[in-house]
Amino acid sequence: MRYSGLRVIKEALTGHKGWQPAWRDPEPQSSYDYIIIGGGGHGLATAYYLAKKYGKSRIAVLEKGWIGGGNVGRNTTIIRSNYLLDGNEPFYEYSLKLWEGLEQELNYNAMVSQRGILNLIHTDAQRDAFTRRGNAMILNGADAEMLSVDQIKARYPFLNFNDARFPIKGGLAQHRGGTVRHDAVAWGYARAADSLGVDIIQNCEVTGFRIENGSCLGVETSRGFIGGTKVASCVAGSSSRLMSKANMRLPIESTVLQAFVTEGLKPVLPGVITYGAGHFYCSQSDKGGLVFGGDPDGYNSYAQRGNLPVVEDVCESGMALIPALGRARLLRMWGGIMDMSMDGSPIIDRTDINGLYFNGGWCYGGFKATPASGMCYAHLLATDAPHEFATAYRFDRFRRGYMIDEKGMGAQPNLH
Amino acid sequence: MIINHPLLGPRDAQEFTFLGDASLIDRPDWEAEDAAEKFYEYAYLRDNPAGLHRELWFHETGDRSWLVVTRNTLTHEITDVEMASDVARSKGRSK
Ligand SMILES: Cc1cc2nc3c(=O)[nH]c(=O)nc-3n(C[C@H](O)[C@H](O)[C@H](O)COP(=O)(O)OP(=O)(O)OC[C@H]3O[C@@H](n4cnc5c(N)ncnc54)[C@H](O)[C@@H]3O)c2cc1C
């Protein structure tokens, strides 16, 4: 069924009796050509592009819970391509371009909103660093603009411009950045993949791999063995847990990142803003809630909930930047488990086991990567060669000394 | 989280900074044949378990000692705290 404005009007006039489920609920078959483990944004996008762009069939997505229940449904929905390094910036800019055409491509309203992102500057050294980053973005075909204090005041008059320690001295803007309705991304890809014949199998946890003579023959699941010619791990925060079943140790630690939403307010924050003197970022959802977050909790965790010290830290940073924030009541907060890699950049690669592939290490920035990650992973699965924008995302970069360390933190995942 | 410091008693985890897996104590032998491979594993690969995890915490705003904390990553419950120097010594590392 194609969705359209006309369809909405027709259904409204006929009692909404014509809507159908957006995807099937199939029983698992005994084997597939492609098994994608994890029904998050990346897994569903991979399945979609495998079918659509690479013309493959006999594809299944296995999800242990319900699709969209992981980080794709827990993140703060920011998309952007404001990276510095060569391995990253072309990939994220490719992703942003895919976002720009996504809703037409999927025939699904994902509420892609290019309301702009603004990284605030508080010191002269930061201005130099952000100018360099803006130039790197422009060199890679992205958009970037340095804004003056007056330009920022016109759009965000309520910010704390004259803080004694951290006055606002300008900002790096990417006008094409913004937010996307995160659940709709999972649902849109699921519906589009399903209509191309992909089996989306929920409540199906992968509990092990069947590996013989160095080749992966399929997966053990809570619903029995499923054979697979190519098996693709795509489980974000659960990456180390899953790959340990194939006796692999990864350059990844899992930590928890929290997010916060206030009560609904009238429109006040037109774009996404990030604080440059502490870790705090904020946008306003279309329902009116201020959506914000900050530092991860900083220790290994699989608990999907954080602790109070980070809540205090995030709120303090928020108050330092937007004093009015203190008048809004916090409605909800939650945590998601992130696959923090050793250099803060992701991995899309084959493993040493034939037929077993890996996608992970997205840290707290993988939502914006969803379309490009799906495309690049599909390319790898279909052709056994890395996609042109993912050539740097190899496992062996750590052994070979080619880290992609945007923040220059070294092998310390909780600091990226 | 409250960390029960072996010398100072229960302290708020906020006084500490977190380094990571306590296997970082086991620095490989730089003179070994396979040192390059061992250092790659040491620096970059982690077990990252869901469950009990032995990890290094530094009492930065306290007595500046390093602790080995055994903590459940699924519940955040802390079950054991040792002085890292004792752990290292028991492995014949520190003097
Ligand atoms: C609080 C928070 C805020 C964030 N904010 C942003 C942001 O503003 N911008 C941004 O770009 N990124 C952000 N991120 C990061 C982003 O959400 C993730 O990097 C991205 O969603 C990860 O990819 P995914 O969608 O495929 O993961 P997920 O949705 O987590 O998908 C993985 C799936 O695998 C399933 N799974 C796990 N184990 C198994 C198994 N054994 N068998 C079967 N299925 C399994 C899980 O149930 C899950 O559904 C944020 C993350 C968090 C937690």
PDB file of N, CA, C and O in Angstrom, chain A residues 243-289:
ATOM      1  N   MET A 243      29.494 -11.392  19.575  1.00  0.00           N
ATOM      2  CA  MET A 243      30.661 -11.910  18.873  1.00  0.00           C
ATOM      3  C   MET A 243      31.501 -12.827  19.762  1.00  0.00           C
ATOM      4  O   MET A 243      32.289 -13.633  19.256  1.00  0.00           O
ATOM      5  N   SER A 244      31.321 -12.729  21.087  1.00  0.00           N
ATOM      6  CA  SER A 244      32.036 -13.665  21.969  1.00  0.00           C
ATOM      7  C   SER A 244      31.560 -15.094  21.707  1.00  0.00           C
ATOM      8  O   SER A 244      32.282 -16.056  21.947  1.00  0.00           O
ATOM      9  N   LYS A 245      30.356 -15.242  21.153  1.00  0.00           N
ATOM     10  CA  LYS A 245      29.842 -16.571  20.809  1.00  0.00           C
ATOM     11  C   LYS A 245      30.595 -17.159  19.616  1.00  0.00           C
ATOM     12  O   LYS A 245      30.507 -18.346  19.338  1.00  0.00           O
ATOM     13  N   ALA A 246      31.295 -16.290  18.890  1.00  0.00           N
ATOM     14  CA  ALA A 246      32.153 -16.766  17.799  1.00  0.00           C
ATOM     15  C   ALA A 246      33.615 -16.675  18.232  1.00  0.00           C
ATOM     16  O   ALA A 246      34.526 -16.640  17.394  1.00  0.00           O
ATOM     17  N   ASN A 247      33.831 -16.614  19.563  1.00  0.00           N
ATOM     18  CA  ASN A 247      35.174 -16.504  20.139  1.00  0.00           C
ATOM     19  C   ASN A 247      35.947 -15.302  19.645  1.00  0.00           C
ATOM     20  O   ASN A 247      37.171 -15.350  19.518  1.00  0.00           O
ATOM     21  N   MET A 248      35.255 -14.220  19.360  1.00  0.00           N
ATOM     22  CA  MET A 248      35.951 -12.995  18.947  1.00  0.00           C
ATOM     23  C   MET A 248      35.959 -11.993  20.088  1.00  0.00           C
ATOM     24  O   MET A 248      34.963 -11.821  20.783  1.00  0.00           O
ATOM     25  N   ARG A 249      37.104 -11.328  20.279  1.00  0.00           N
ATOM     26  CA  ARG A 249      37.190 -10.190  21.189  1.00  0.00           C
ATOM     27  C   ARG A 249      37.280  -8.943  20.324  1.00  0.00           C
ATOM     28  O   ARG A 249      38.032  -8.899  19.361  1.00  0.00           O
ATOM     29  N   LEU A 250      36.512  -7.927  20.691  1.00  0.00           N
ATOM     30  CA  LEU A 250      36.412  -6.745  19.837  1.00  0.00           C
ATOM     31  C   LEU A 250      37.120  -5.543  20.460  1.00  0.00           C
ATOM     32  O   LEU A 250      37.271  -5.458  21.670  1.00  0.00           O
ATOM     33  N   PRO A 251      37.499  -4.574  19.624  1.00  0.00           N
ATOM     34  CA  PRO A 251      38.051  -3.310  20.151  1.00  0.00           C
ATOM     35  C   PRO A 251      36.911  -2.389  20.603  1.00  0.00           C
ATOM     36  O   PRO A 251      36.783  -1.258  20.141  1.00  0.00           O
ATOM     37  N   ILE A 252      36.065  -2.911  21.496  1.00  0.00           N
ATOM     38  CA  ILE A 252      34.838  -2.203  21.884  1.00  0.00           C
ATOM     39  C   ILE A 252      34.567  -2.402  23.374  1.00  0.00           C
ATOM     40  O   ILE A 252      34.791  -3.484  23.915  1.00  0.00           O
ATOM     41  N   GLU A 253      34.094  -1.344  24.025  1.00  0.00           N
ATOM     42  CA  GLU A 253      33.523  -1.459  25.369  1.00  0.00           C
ATOM     43  C   GLU A 253      32.110  -0.880  25.325  1.00  0.00           C
ATOM     44  O   GLU A 253      31.852   0.071  24.590  1.00  0.00           O
ATOM     45  N   SER A 254      31.214  -1.447  26.124  1.00  0.00           N
ATOM     46  CA  SER A 254      29.833  -0.956  26.145  1.00  0.00           C
ATOM     47  C   SER A 254      29.631  -0.037  27.341  1.00  0.00           C
ATOM     48  O   SER A 254      29.954  -0.403  28.467  1.00  0.00           O
ATOM     49  N   THR A 255      29.125   1.164  27.085  1.00  0.00           N
ATOM     50  CA  THR A 255      28.803   2.080  28.181  1.00  0.00           C
ATOM     51  C   THR A 255      27.388   2.603  27.974  1.00  0.00           C
ATOM     52  O   THR A 255      26.795   2.416  26.909  1.00  0.00           O
ATOM     53  N   VAL A 256      26.863   3.253  29.015  1.00  0.00           N
ATOM     54  CA  VAL A 256      25.483   3.721  28.938  1.00  0.00           C
ATOM     55  C   VAL A 256      25.469   5.231  28.698  1.00  0.00           C
ATOM     56  O   VAL A 256      26.266   5.967  29.253  1.00  0.00           O
ATOM     57  N   LEU A 257      24.579   5.660  27.799  1.00  0.00           N
ATOM     58  CA  LEU A 257      24.363   7.087  27.549  1.00  0.00           C
ATOM     59  C   LEU A 257      22.914   7.402  27.897  1.00  0.00           C
ATOM     60  O   LEU A 257      22.001   6.663  27.515  1.00  0.00           O
ATOM     61  N   GLN A 258      22.708   8.494  28.635  1.00  0.00           N
ATOM     62  CA  GLN A 258      21.358   8.862  29.041  1.00  0.00           C
ATOM     63  C   GLN A 258      20.813   9.989  28.166  1.00  0.00           C
ATOM     64  O   GLN A 258      21.575  10.760  27.590  1.00  0.00           O
ATOM     65  N   ALA A 259      19.493  10.064  28.101  1.00  0.00           N
ATOM     66  CA  ALA A 259      18.825  11.149  27.383  1.00  0.00           C
ATOM     67  C   ALA A 259      17.663  11.637  28.236  1.00  0.00           C
ATOM     68  O   ALA A 259      17.149  10.908  29.086  1.00  0.00           O
ATOM     69  N   PHE A 260      17.268  12.870  27.995  1.00  0.00           N
ATOM     70  CA  PHE A 260      16.279  13.538  28.845  1.00  0.00           C
ATOM     71  C   PHE A 260      15.275  14.306  27.987  1.00  0.00           C
ATOM     72  O   PHE A 260      15.643  14.874  26.962  1.00  0.00           O
ATOM     73  N   VAL A 261      14.014  14.321  28.431  1.00  0.00           N
ATOM     74  CA  VAL A 261      12.988  15.106  27.728  1.00  0.00           C
ATOM     75  C   VAL A 261      12.162  15.869  28.752  1.00  0.00           C
ATOM     76  O   VAL A 261      11.733  15.308  29.760  1.00  0.00           O
ATOM     77  N   THR A 262      11.944  17.161  28.475  1.00  0.00           N
ATOM     78  CA  THR A 262      11.103  17.955  29.368  1.00  0.00           C
ATOM     79  C   THR A 262       9.649  17.867  28.935  1.00  0.00           C
ATOM     80  O   THR A 262       9.325  17.307  27.897  1.00  0.00           O
ATOM     81  N   GLU A 263       8.782  18.467  29.732  1.00  0.00           N
ATOM     82  CA  GLU A 263       7.379  18.632  29.351  1.00  0.00           C
ATOM     83  C   GLU A 263       7.315  19.419  28.037  1.00  0.00           C
ATOM     84  O   GLU A 263       8.267  20.108  27.673  1.00  0.00           O
ATOM     85  N   GLY A 264       6.189  19.333  27.357  1.00  0.00           N
ATOM     86  CA  GLY A 264       6.019  20.049  26.096  1.00  0.00           C
ATOM     87  C   GLY A 264       5.961  21.566  26.327  1.00  0.00           C
ATOM     88  O   GLY A 264       5.273  22.026  27.218  1.00  0.00           O
ATOM     89  N   LEU A 265       6.729  22.298  25.511  1.00  0.00           N
ATOM     90  CA  LEU A 265       6.735  23.761  25.607  1.00  0.00           C
ATOM     91  C   LEU A 265       6.387  24.344  24.252  1.00  0.00           C
ATOM     92  O   LEU A 265       6.458  23.665  23.237  1.00  0.00           O
ATOM     93  N   LYS A 266       6.035  25.624  24.227  1.00  0.00           N
ATOM     94  CA  LYS A 266       5.832  26.294  22.944  1.00  0.00           C
ATOM     95  C   LYS A 266       7.169  26.354  22.211  1.00  0.00           C
ATOM     96  O   LYS A 266       8.224  26.287  22.845  1.00  0.00           O
ATOM     97  N   PRO A 267       7.160  26.518  20.891  1.00  0.00           N
ATOM     98  CA  PRO A 267       8.424  26.534  20.140  1.00  0.00           C
ATOM     99  C   PRO A 267       9.375  27.590  20.697  1.00  0.00           C
ATOM    100  O   PRO A 267       9.016  28.744  20.820  1.00  0.00           O
ATOM    101  N   VAL A 268      10.583  27.141  21.079  1.00  0.00           N
ATOM    102  CA  VAL A 268      11.562  28.063  21.631  1.00  0.00           C
ATOM    103  C   VAL A 268      12.940  27.833  21.010  1.00  0.00           C
ATOM    104  O   VAL A 268      13.709  28.763  20.801  1.00  0.00           O
ATOM    105  N   LEU A 269      13.219  26.591  20.669  1.00  0.00           N
ATOM    106  CA  LEU A 269      14.559  26.236  20.189  1.00  0.00           C
ATOM    107  C   LEU A 269      14.445  25.800  18.721  1.00  0.00           C
ATOM    108  O   LEU A 269      14.053  24.684  18.443  1.00  0.00           O
ATOM    109  N   PRO A 270      14.780  26.691  17.787  1.00  0.00           N
ATOM    110  CA  PRO A 270      14.534  26.352  16.378  1.00  0.00           C
ATOM    111  C   PRO A 270      15.451  25.257  15.820  1.00  0.00           C
ATOM    112  O   PRO A 270      15.046  24.512  14.934  1.00  0.00           O
ATOM    113  N   GLY A 271      16.682  25.143  16.329  1.00  0.00           N
ATOM    114  CA  GLY A 271      17.603  24.145  15.776  1.00  0.00           C
ATOM    115  C   GLY A 271      18.240  23.332  16.891  1.00  0.00           C
ATOM    116  O   GLY A 271      17.808  23.364  18.035  1.00  0.00           O
ATOM    117  N   VAL A 272      19.283  22.604  16.518  1.00  0.00           N
ATOM    118  CA  VAL A 272      20.035  21.820  17.507  1.00  0.00           C
ATOM    119  C   VAL A 272      21.220  22.667  17.965  1.00  0.00           C
ATOM    120  O   VAL A 272      21.928  23.236  17.137  1.00  0.00           O
ATOM    121  N   ILE A 273      21.445  22.761  19.282  1.00  0.00           N
ATOM    122  CA  ILE A 273      22.626  23.479  19.746  1.00  0.00           C
ATOM    123  C   ILE A 273      23.482  22.577  20.628  1.00  0.00           C
ATOM    124  O   ILE A 273      22.969  21.716  21.342  1.00  0.00           O
ATOM    125  N   THR A 274      24.798  22.761  20.537  1.00  0.00           N
ATOM    126  CA  THR A 274      25.704  22.029  21.421  1.00  0.00           C
ATOM    127  C   THR A 274      26.584  23.026  22.158  1.00  0.00           C
ATOM    128  O   THR A 274      27.025  24.022  21.595  1.00  0.00           O
ATOM    129  N   TYR A 275      26.804  22.749  23.425  1.00  0.00           N
ATOM    130  CA  TYR A 275      27.620  23.587  24.304  1.00  0.00           C
ATOM    131  C   TYR A 275      29.081  23.218  24.060  1.00  0.00           C
ATOM    132  O   TYR A 275      29.407  22.040  23.927  1.00  0.00           O
ATOM    133  N   GLY A 276      29.947  24.203  24.007  1.00  0.00           N
ATOM    134  CA  GLY A 276      31.354  23.910  23.739  1.00  0.00           C
ATOM    135  C   GLY A 276      32.221  23.862  24.987  1.00  0.00           C
ATOM    136  O   GLY A 276      33.377  23.469  24.937  1.00  0.00           O
ATOM    137  N   ALA A 277      31.670  24.248  26.135  1.00  0.00           N
ATOM    138  CA  ALA A 277      32.485  24.309  27.349  1.00  0.00           C
ATOM    139  C   ALA A 277      32.209  23.145  28.292  1.00  0.00           C
ATOM    140  O   ALA A 277      32.924  22.939  29.256  1.00  0.00           O
ATOM    141  N   GLY A 278      31.162  22.408  28.024  1.00  0.00           N
ATOM    142  CA  GLY A 278      30.854  21.202  28.779  1.00  0.00           C
ATOM    143  C   GLY A 278      30.177  20.289  27.788  1.00  0.00           C
ATOM    144  O   GLY A 278      30.068  20.643  26.617  1.00  0.00           O
ATOM    145  N   HIS A 279      29.748  19.118  28.234  1.00  0.00           N
ATOM    146  CA  HIS A 279      29.071  18.268  27.263  1.00  0.00           C
ATOM    147  C   HIS A 279      27.567  18.382  27.459  1.00  0.00           C
ATOM    148  O   HIS A 279      27.014  17.876  28.424  1.00  0.00           O
ATOM    149  N   PHE A 280      26.918  19.090  26.556  1.00  0.00           N
ATOM    150  CA  PHE A 280      25.472  19.270  26.605  1.00  0.00           C
ATOM    151  C   PHE A 280      24.987  19.609  25.200  1.00  0.00           C
ATOM    152  O   PHE A 280      25.619  20.388  24.495  1.00  0.00           O
ATOM    153  N   TYR A 281      23.901  18.968  24.781  1.00  0.00           N
ATOM    154  CA  TYR A 281      23.308  19.316  23.500  1.00  0.00           C
ATOM    155  C   TYR A 281      21.797  19.252  23.654  1.00  0.00           C
ATOM    156  O   TYR A 281      21.270  18.535  24.502  1.00  0.00           O
ATOM    157  N   CYS A 282      21.103  20.025  22.822  1.00  0.00           N
ATOM    158  CA  CYS A 282      19.663  20.157  23.037  1.00  0.00           C
ATOM    159  C   CYS A 282      18.951  20.478  21.728  1.00  0.00           C
ATOM    160  O   CYS A 282      19.479  21.198  20.872  1.00  0.00           O
ATOM    161  N   SER A 283      17.755  19.928  21.575  1.00  0.00           N
ATOM    162  CA  SER A 283      16.873  20.306  20.474  1.00  0.00           C
ATOM    163  C   SER A 283      15.455  20.250  21.016  1.00  0.00           C
ATOM    164  O   SER A 283      15.232  19.810  22.139  1.00  0.00           O
ATOM    165  N   GLN A 284      14.508  20.720  20.229  1.00  0.00           N
ATOM    166  CA  GLN A 284      13.108  20.667  20.680  1.00  0.00           C
ATOM    167  C   GLN A 284      12.338  19.755  19.741  1.00  0.00           C
ATOM    168  O   GLN A 284      12.374  19.935  18.521  1.00  0.00           O
ATOM    169  N   SER A 285      11.641  18.803  20.308  1.00  0.00           N
ATOM    170  CA  SER A 285      10.908  17.866  19.464  1.00  0.00           C
ATOM    171  C   SER A 285       9.663  18.554  18.909  1.00  0.00           C
ATOM    172  O   SER A 285       9.246  19.595  19.411  1.00  0.00           O
ATOM    173  N   ASP A 286       9.068  17.952  17.904  1.00  0.00           N
ATOM    174  CA  ASP A 286       7.885  18.557  17.309  1.00  0.00           C
ATOM    175  C   ASP A 286       6.713  18.566  18.281  1.00  0.00           C
ATOM    176  O   ASP A 286       5.764  19.330  18.122  1.00  0.00           O
ATOM    177  N   LYS A 287       6.770  17.707  19.304  1.00  0.00           N
ATOM    178  CA  LYS A 287       5.732  17.728  20.331  1.00  0.00           C
ATOM    179  C   LYS A 287       5.986  18.816  21.362  1.00  0.00           C
ATOM    180  O   LYS A 287       5.151  19.064  22.216  1.00  0.00           O
ATOM    181  N   GLY A 288       7.169  19.429  21.319  1.00  0.00           N
ATOM    182  CA  GLY A 288       7.457  20.551  22.204  1.00  0.00           C
ATOM    183  C   GLY A 288       8.434  20.261  23.319  1.00  0.00           C
ATOM    184  O   GLY A 288       8.918  21.183  23.976  1.00  0.00           O
ATOM    185  N   GLY A 289       8.740  19.000  23.578  1.00  0.00           N
ATOM    186  CA  GLY A 289       9.684  18.672  24.645  1.00  0.00           C
ATOM    187  C   GLY A 289      11.095  19.069  24.261  1.00  0.00           C
ATOM    188  O   GLY A 289      11.491  18.947  23.095  1.00  0.00           O
TER     189      GLY A 289
END
